[in-house]
mmCIF file of C-alpha atoms in Angstrom:
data_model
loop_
_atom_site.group_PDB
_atom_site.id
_atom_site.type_symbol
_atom_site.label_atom_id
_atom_site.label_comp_id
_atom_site.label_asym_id
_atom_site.label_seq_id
_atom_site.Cartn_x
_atom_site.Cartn_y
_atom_site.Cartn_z
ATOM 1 C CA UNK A 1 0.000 0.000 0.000
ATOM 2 C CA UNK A 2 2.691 2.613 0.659
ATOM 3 C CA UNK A 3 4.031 1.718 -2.246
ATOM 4 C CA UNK A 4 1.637 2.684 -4.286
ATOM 5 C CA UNK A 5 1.014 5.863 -2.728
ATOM 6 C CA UNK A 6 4.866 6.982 -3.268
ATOM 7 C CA UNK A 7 4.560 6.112 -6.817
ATOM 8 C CA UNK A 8 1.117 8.088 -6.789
ATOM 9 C CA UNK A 9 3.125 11.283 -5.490
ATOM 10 C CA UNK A 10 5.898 10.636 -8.088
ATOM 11 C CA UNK A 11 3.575 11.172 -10.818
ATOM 12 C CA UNK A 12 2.140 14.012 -9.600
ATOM 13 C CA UNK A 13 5.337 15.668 -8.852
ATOM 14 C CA UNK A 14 6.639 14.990 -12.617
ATOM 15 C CA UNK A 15 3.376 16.227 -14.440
ATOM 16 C CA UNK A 16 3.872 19.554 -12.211
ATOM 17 C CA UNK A 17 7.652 19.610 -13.505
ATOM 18 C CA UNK A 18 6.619 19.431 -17.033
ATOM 19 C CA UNK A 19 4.145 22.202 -16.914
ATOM 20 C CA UNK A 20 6.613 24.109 -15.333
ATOM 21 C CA UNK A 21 9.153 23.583 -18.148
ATOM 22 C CA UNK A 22 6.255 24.267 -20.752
ATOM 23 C CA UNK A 23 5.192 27.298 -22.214
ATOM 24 C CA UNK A 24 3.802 30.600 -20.197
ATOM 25 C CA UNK A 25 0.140 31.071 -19.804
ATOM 26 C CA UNK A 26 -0.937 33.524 -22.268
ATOM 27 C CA UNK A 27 2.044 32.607 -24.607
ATOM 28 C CA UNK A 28 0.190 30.540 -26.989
ATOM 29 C CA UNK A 29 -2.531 33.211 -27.140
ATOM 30 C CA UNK A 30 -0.235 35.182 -28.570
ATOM 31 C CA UNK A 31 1.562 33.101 -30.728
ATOM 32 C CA UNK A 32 -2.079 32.189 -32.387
ATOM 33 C CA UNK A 33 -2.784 35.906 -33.078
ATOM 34 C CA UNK A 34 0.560 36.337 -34.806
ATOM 35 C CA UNK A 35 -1.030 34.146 -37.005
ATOM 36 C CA UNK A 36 -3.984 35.003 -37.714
ATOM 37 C CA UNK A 37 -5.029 35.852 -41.120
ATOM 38 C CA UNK A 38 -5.176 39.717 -41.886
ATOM 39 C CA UNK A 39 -8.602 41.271 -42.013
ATOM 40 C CA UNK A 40 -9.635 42.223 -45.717
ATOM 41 C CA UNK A 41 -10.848 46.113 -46.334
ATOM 42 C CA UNK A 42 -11.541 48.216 -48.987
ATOM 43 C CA UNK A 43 -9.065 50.913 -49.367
ATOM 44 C CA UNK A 44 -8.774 54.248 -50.853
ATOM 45 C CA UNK A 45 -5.362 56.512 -52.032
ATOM 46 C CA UNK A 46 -6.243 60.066 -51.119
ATOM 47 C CA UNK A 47 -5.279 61.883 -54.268
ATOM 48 C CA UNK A 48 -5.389 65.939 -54.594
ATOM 49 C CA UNK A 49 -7.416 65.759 -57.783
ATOM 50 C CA UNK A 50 -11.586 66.578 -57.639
ATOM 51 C CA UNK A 51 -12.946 62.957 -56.400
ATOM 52 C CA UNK A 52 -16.248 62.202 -58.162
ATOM 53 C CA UNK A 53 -18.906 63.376 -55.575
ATOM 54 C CA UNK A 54 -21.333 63.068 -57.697
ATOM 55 C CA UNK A 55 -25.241 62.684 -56.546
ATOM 56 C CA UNK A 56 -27.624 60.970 -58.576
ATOM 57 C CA UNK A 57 -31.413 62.186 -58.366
ATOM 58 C CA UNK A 58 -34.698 61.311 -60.034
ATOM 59 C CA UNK A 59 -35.881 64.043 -62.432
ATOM 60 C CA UNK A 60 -38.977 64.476 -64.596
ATOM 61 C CA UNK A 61 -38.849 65.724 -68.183
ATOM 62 C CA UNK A 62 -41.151 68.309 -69.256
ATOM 63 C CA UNK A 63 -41.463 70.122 -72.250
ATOM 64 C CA UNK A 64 -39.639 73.098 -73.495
ATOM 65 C CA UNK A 65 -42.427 75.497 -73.938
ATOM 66 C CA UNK A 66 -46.451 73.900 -74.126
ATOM 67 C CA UNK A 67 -49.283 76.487 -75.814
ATOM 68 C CA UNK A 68 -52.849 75.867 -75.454
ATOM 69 C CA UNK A 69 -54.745 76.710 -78.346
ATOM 70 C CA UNK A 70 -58.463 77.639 -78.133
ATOM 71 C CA UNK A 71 -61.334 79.082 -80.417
ATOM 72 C CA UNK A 72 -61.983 82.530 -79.777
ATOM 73 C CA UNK A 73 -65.703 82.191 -79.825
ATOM 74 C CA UNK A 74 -68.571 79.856 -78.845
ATOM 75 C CA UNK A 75 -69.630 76.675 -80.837
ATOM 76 C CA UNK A 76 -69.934 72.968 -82.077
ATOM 77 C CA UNK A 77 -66.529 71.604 -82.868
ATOM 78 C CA UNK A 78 -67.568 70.042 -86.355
ATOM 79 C CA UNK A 79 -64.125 67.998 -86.769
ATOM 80 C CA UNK A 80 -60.493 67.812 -84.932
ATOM 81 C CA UNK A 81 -58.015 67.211 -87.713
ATOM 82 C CA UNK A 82 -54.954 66.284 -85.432
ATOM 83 C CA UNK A 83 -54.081 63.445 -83.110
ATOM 84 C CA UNK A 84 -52.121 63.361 -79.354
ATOM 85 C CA UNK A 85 -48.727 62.838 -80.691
ATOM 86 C CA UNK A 86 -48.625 63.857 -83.918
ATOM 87 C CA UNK A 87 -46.111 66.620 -85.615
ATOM 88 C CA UNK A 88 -47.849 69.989 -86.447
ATOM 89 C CA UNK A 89 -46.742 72.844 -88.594
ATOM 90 C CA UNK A 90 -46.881 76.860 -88.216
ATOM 91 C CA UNK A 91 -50.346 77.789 -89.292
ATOM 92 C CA UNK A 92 -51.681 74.232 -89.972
ATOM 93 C CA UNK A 93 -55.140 73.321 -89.697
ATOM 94 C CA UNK A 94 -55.988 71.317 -86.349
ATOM 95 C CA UNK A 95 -59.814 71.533 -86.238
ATOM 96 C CA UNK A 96 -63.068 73.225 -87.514
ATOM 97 C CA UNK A 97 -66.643 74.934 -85.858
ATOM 98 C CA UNK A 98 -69.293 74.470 -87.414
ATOM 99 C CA UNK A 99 -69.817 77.839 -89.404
ATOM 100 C CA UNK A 100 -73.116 78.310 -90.447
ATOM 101 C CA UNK A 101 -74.311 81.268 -88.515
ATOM 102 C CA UNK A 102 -70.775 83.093 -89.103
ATOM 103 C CA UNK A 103 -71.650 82.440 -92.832
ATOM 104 C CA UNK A 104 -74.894 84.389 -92.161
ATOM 105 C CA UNK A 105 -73.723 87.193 -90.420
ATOM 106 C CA UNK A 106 -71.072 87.607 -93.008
ATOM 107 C CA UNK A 107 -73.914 87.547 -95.974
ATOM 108 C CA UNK A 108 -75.648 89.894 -93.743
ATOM 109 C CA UNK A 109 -72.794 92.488 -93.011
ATOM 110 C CA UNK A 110 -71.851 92.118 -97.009
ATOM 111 C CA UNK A 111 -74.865 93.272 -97.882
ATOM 112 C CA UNK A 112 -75.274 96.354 -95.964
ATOM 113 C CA UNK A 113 -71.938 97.346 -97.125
ATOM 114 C CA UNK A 114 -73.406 96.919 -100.422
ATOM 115 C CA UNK A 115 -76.052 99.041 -99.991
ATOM 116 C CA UNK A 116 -73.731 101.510 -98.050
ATOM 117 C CA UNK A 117 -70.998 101.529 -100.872
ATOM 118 C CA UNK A 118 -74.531 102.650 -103.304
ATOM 119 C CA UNK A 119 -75.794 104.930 -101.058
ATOM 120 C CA UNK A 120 -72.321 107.033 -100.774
ATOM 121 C CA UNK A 121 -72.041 107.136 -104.800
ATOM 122 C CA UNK A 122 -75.530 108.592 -105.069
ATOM 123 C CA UNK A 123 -74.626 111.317 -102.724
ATOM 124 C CA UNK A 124 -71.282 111.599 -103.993
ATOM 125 C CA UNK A 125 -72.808 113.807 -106.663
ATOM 126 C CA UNK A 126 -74.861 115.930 -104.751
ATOM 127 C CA UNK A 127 -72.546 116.674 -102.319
ATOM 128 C CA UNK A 128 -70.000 117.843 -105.138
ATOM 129 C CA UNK A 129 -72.581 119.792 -106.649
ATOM 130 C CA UNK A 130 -73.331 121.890 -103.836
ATOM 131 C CA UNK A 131 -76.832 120.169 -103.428
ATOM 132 C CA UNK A 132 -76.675 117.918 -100.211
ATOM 133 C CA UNK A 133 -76.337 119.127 -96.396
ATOM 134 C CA UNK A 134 -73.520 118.737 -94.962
ATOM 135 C CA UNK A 135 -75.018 117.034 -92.050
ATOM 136 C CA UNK A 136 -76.803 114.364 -94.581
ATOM 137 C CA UNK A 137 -73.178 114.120 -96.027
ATOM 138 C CA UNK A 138 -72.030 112.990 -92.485
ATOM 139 C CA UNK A 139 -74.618 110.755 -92.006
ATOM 140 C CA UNK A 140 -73.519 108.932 -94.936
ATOM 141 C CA UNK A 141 -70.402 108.391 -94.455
ATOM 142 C CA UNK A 142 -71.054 107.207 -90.894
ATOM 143 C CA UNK A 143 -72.870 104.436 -91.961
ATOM 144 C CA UNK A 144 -70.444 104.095 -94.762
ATOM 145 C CA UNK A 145 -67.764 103.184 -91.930
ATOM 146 C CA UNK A 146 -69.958 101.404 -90.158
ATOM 147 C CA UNK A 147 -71.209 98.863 -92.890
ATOM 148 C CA UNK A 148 -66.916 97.870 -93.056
ATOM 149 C CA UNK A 149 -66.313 97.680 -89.681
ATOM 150 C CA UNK A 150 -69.306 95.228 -89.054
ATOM 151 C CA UNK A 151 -67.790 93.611 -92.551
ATOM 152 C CA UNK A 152 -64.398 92.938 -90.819
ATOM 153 C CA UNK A 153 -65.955 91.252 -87.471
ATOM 154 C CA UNK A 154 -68.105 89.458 -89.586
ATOM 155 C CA UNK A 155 -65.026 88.174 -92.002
ATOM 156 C CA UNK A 156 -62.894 87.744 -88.473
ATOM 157 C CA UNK A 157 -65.709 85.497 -86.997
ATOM 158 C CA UNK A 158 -65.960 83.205 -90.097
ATOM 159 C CA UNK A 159 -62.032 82.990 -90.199
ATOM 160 C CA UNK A 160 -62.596 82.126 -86.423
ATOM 161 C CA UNK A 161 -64.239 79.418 -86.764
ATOM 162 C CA UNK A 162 -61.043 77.588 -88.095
ATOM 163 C CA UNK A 163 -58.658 76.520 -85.486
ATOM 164 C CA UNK A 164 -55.040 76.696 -86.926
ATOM 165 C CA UNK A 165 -51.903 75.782 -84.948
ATOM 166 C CA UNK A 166 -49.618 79.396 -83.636
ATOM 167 C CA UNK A 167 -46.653 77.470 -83.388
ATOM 168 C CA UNK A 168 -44.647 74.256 -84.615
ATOM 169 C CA UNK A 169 -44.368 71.217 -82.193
ATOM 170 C CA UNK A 170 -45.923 68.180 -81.431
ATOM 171 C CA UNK A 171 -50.000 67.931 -80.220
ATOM 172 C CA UNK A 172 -49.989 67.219 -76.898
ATOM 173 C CA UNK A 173 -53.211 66.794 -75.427
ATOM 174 C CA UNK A 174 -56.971 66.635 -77.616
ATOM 175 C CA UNK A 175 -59.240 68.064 -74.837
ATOM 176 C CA UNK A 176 -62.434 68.564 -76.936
ATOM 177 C CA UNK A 177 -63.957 66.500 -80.075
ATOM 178 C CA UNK A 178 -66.043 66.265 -82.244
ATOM 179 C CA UNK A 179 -70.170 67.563 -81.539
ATOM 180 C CA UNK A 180 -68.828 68.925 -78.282
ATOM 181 C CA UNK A 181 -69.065 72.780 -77.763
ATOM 182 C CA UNK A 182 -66.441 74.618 -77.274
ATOM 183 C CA UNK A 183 -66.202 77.815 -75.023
ATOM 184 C CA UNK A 184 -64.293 81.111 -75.522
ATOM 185 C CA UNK A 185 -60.556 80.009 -74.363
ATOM 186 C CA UNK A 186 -60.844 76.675 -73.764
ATOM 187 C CA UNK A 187 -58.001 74.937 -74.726
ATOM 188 C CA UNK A 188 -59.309 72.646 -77.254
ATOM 189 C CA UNK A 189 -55.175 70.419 -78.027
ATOM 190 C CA UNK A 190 -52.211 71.942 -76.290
ATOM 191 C CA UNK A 191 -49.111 71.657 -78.558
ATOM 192 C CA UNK A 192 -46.044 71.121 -77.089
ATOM 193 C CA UNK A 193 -41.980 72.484 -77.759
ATOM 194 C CA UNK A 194 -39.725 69.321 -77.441
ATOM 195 C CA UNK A 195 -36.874 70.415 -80.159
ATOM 196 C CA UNK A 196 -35.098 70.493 -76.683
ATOM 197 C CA UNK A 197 -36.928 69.408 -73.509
ATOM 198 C CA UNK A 198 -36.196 70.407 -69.800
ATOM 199 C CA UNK A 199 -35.349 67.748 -66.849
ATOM 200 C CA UNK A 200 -36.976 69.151 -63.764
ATOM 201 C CA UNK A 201 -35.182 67.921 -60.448
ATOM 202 C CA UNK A 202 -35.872 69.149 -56.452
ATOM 203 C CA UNK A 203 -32.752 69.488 -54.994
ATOM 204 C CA UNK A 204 -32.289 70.034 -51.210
ATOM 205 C CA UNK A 205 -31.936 72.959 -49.700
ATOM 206 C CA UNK A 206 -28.274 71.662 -48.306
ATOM 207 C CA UNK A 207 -27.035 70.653 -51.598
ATOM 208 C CA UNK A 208 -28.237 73.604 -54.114
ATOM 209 C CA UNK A 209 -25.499 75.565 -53.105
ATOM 210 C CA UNK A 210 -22.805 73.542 -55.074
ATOM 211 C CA UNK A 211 -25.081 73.414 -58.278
ATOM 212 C CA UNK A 212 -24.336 76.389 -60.854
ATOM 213 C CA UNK A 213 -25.555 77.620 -64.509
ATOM 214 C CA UNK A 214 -22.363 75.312 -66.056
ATOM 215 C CA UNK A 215 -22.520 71.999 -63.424
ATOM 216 C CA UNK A 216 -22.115 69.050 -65.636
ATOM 217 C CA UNK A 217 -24.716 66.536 -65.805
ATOM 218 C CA UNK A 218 -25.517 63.069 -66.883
ATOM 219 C CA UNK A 219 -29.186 62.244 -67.748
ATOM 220 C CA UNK A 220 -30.461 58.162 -67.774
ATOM 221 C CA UNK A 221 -33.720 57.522 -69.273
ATOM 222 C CA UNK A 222 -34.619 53.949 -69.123
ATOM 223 C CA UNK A 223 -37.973 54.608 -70.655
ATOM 224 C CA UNK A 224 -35.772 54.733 -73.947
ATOM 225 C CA UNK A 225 -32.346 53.324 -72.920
ATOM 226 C CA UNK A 226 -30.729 56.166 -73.563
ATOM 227 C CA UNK A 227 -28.351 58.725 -72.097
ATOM 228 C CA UNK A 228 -27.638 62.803 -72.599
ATOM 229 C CA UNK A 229 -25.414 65.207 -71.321
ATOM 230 C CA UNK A 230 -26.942 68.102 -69.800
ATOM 231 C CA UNK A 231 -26.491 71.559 -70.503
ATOM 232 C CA UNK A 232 -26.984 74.910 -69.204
ATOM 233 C CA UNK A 233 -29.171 74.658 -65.652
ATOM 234 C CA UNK A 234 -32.084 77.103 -64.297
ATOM 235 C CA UNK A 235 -32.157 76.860 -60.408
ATOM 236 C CA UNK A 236 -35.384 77.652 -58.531
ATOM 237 C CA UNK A 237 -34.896 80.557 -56.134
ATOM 238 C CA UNK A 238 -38.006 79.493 -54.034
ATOM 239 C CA UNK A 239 -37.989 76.407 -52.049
ATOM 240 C CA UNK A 240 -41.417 74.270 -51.743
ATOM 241 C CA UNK A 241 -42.840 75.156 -48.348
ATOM 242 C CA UNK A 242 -42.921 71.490 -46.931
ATOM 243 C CA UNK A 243 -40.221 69.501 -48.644
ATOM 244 C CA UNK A 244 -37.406 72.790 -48.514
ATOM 245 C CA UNK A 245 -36.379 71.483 -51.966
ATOM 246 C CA UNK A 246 -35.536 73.571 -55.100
ATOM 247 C CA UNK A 247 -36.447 73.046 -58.580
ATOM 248 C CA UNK A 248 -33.568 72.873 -61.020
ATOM 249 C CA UNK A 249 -34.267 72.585 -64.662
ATOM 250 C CA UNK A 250 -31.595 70.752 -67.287
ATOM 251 C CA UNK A 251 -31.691 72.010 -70.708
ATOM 252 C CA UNK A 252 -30.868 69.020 -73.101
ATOM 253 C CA UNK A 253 -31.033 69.351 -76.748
ATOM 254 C CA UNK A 254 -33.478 66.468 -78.196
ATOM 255 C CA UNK A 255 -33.003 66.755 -82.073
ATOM 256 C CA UNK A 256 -34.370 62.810 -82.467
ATOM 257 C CA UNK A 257 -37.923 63.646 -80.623
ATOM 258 C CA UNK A 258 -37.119 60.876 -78.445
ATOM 259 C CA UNK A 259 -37.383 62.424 -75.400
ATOM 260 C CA UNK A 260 -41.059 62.515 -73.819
ATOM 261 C CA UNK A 261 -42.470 64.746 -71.507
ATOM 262 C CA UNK A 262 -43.345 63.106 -68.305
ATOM 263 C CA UNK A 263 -40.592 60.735 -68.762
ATOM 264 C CA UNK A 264 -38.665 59.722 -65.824
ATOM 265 C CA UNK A 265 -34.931 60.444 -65.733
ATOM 266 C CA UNK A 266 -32.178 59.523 -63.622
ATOM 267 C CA UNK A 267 -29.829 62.555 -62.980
ATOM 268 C CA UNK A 268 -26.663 63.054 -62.060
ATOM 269 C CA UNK A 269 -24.921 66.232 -60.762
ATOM 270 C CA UNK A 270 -21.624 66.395 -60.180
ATOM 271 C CA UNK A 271 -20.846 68.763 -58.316
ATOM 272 C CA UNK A 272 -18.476 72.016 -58.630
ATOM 273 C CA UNK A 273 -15.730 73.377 -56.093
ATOM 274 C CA UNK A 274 -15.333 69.880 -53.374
ATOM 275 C CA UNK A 275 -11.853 71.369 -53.310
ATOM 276 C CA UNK A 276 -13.255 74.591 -52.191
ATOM 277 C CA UNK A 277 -12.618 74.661 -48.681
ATOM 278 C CA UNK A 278 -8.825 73.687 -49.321
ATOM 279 C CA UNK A 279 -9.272 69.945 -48.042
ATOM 280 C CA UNK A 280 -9.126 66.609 -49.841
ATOM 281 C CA UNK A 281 -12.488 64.734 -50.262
ATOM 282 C CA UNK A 282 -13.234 61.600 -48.144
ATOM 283 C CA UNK A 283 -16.646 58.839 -48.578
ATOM 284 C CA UNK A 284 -18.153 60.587 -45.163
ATOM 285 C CA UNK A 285 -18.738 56.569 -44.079
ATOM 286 C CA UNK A 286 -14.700 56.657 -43.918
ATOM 287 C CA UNK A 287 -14.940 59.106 -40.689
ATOM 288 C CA UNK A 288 -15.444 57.872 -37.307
ATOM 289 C CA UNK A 289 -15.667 59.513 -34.005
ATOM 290 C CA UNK A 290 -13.219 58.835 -30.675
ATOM 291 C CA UNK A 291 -15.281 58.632 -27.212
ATOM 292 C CA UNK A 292 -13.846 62.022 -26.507
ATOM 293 C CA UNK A 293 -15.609 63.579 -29.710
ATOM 294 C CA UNK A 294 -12.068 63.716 -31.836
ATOM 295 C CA UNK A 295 -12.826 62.567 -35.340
ATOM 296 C CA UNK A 296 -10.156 59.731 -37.473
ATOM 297 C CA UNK A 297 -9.448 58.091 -40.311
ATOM 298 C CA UNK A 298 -8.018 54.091 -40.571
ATOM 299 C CA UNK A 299 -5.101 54.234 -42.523
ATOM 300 C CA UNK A 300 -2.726 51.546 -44.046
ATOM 301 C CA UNK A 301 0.594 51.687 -43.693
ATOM 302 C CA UNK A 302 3.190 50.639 -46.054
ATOM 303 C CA UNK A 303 3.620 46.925 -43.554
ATOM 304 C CA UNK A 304 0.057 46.716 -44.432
ATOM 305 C CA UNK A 305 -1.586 47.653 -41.201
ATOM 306 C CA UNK A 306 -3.987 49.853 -39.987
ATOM 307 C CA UNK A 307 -3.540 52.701 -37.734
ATOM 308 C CA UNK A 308 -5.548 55.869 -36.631
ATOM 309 C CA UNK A 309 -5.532 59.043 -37.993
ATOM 310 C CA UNK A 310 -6.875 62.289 -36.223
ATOM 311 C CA UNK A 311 -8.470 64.361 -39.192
ATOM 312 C CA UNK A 312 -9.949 67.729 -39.399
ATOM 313 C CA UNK A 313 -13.141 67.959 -41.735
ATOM 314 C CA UNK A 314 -14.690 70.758 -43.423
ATOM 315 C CA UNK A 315 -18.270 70.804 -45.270
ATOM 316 C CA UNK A 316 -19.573 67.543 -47.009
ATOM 317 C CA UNK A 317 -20.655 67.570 -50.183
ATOM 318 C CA UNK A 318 -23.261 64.798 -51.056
ATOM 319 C CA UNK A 319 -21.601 61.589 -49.765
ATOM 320 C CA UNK A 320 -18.115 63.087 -49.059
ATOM 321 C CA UNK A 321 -16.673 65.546 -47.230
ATOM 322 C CA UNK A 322 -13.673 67.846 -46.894
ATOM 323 C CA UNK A 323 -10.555 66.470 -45.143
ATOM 324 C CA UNK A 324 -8.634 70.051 -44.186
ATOM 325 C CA UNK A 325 -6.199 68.716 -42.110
ATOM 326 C CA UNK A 326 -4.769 65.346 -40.882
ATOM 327 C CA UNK A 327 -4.055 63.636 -44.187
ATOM 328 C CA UNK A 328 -1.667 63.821 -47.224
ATOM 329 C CA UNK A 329 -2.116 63.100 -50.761
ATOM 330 C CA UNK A 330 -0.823 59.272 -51.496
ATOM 331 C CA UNK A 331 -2.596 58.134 -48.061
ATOM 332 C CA UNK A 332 -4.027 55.278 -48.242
ATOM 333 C CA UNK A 333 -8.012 55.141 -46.108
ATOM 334 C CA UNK A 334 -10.195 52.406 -45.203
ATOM 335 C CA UNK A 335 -13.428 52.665 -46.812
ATOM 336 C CA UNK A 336 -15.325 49.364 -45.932
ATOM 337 C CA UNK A 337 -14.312 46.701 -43.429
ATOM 338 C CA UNK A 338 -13.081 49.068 -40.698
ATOM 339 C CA UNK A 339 -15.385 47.715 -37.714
ATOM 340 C CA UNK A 340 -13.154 44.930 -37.575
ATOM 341 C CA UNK A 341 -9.996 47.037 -37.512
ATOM 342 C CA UNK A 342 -7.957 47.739 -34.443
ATOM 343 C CA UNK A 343 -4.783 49.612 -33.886
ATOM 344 C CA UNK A 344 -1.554 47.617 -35.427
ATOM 345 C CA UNK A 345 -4.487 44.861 -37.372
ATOM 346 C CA UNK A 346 -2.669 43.496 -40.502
ATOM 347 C CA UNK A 347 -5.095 44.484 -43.170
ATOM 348 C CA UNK A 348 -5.744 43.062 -46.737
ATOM 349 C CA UNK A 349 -6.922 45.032 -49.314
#
């Protein structure tokens, strides 16, 4: 029995000497982190150029210029000659009233001008011969000018009746037909301008400031497939009450008629001065915030890992903003992936 127990005790006394001879607590730990594969990022070289900031909005397109044409007068619309979509000319027909009652009056007011025009070269010769008052001459001619003037209206009426288009451009909207009466200036087709259309877009109140006449643009229609470059821009100088948005309009030249209004467009603004403020531009996701309110960067170094960099911001513009201070051009920044990063972390990129 004691000899078991002794040989027991020498076991124990030799496992206790091994562990002793071993490794360190904590040792292996470390040894394991050493190699542990480095964390993979998405990276950025900070470069002193303008970084492409641009913002992409949704825009509608709208005609250049839209004119509503209307008869002058009252009436049955006896026939509309033109169709929603359809190319019109200068001065071409686009519908008809029925006329019957202007054809009257004008028979009517041709007439008395007749009998006016007879009346005058009856008197003529009296009046030249000394024989016929002066106030009898007055009279006459009176009704002489009053015979044309009713004449003209009645001419102008008939002409009125006939509804022809003021300007070129394409018919927009038929808003009356056929056997339905029209009223005095009520549009009966609007015809719109689209030789160049206009892309209307509300831009916040935050971000007009960096939009000018000249800001390039880039203008997506899927409706079409197909792509413009803007030109010159018209900014809104009144925001919209509830939304504090301003309207900007894009001028873009549409020689092919391809462009509709009410189209939706995707638009892109780039926009001018991010260099403004003297700083290099940074994705705003890149900067994070210390618990003491300092703001940094994660930067990699030329060994590949990541390290902190106090930075100094100035105004954003769209999704980046201004680093003024903190950085140098030919920095490389961590752009995705740095919520895995701590100080010294071998990164990947």
């Amino acid at each position: 029995m004691k000899k078991e127990l002794l040989m027991l005790l020498s076991v124990m006394l030799l496992g206790s000497s091994c562990q002793k001879q071993g490794s360190k607590p904590g040792e292996g730990e470390k040894g394991e982190q050493s190699m542990k594969a480095p964390t993979r990022v998405k990276t950025l070289v900070v470069s002193s150029d303008v970084m492409d900031n641009a913002q992409t909005y949704v825009g509608v397109v709208e005609e250049r210029e839209a004119t509503a044409v209307s008869f002058t007068g009252m009436g049955v619309v006896k026939r509309v000659l033109v169709r929603e979509g359809q190319t019109v000319g200068k001065g071409q027909l686009l519908a008809e009233m029925d006329d019957t009652q202007a054809r009257n009056l004008l028979s009517g007011a041709e007439a008395q001008m007749t009998q006016a025009n007879d009346a005058l070269g009856r008197y003529t010769m009296l009046h030249d011969n000394g024989s016929l008052p002066e106030v009898q001459w007055v009279e006459i001619q009176s009704k002489v000018a009053q015979a044309k003037s009713q004449l003209e209206v009645a001419k102008k009426n008939l002409a009125d009746c006939r509804l022809v288009a003021p300007v070129s451009g394409v018919v927009g909207k038929k808003l009356v037909g056929a056997g339905e009466t029209a009223l005095p200036s009520q549009a009966v087709v609007s015809i719109l301008d689209i030789s160049t259309v206009k892309v209307k877009v509300a831009i916040p109140e935050a971000e007009v400031g960096g939009i000018n006449a000249r800001t390039p643009t880039t203008i997506q229609v899927e409706a079409i497939n197909g792509s413009y470059q803007g030109g010159q821009i018209e900014k809104g100088v009144q925001a919209d009450a509830l939304t504090h948005t301003y309207d900007i309009r894009i001028n873009v030249a549409n020689n092919n008629r391809k462009l509709l209004p009410g189209m939706v467009a995707n638009v892109r603004f780039v926009s001018d001065g991010p260099q403004a403020a003297g700083g290099k531009m940074v994705p705003v996701t890149a900067v994070q915030k210390k618990a003491d309110g300092s703001l940094f960067v994660w930067t990699v170094g030329k060994d590949s890992t990541a390290h902190r960099a106090t930075v100094t911001i100035g105004q954003p513009q769209g999704n980046y903003v201004s680093v003024i201070d903190g950085l140098n051009t030919g920095d490389r920044i961590v752009t995705e992936g740095y919520q895995k990063l701590s100080e010294g972390t071998k990164v990947i990129y």
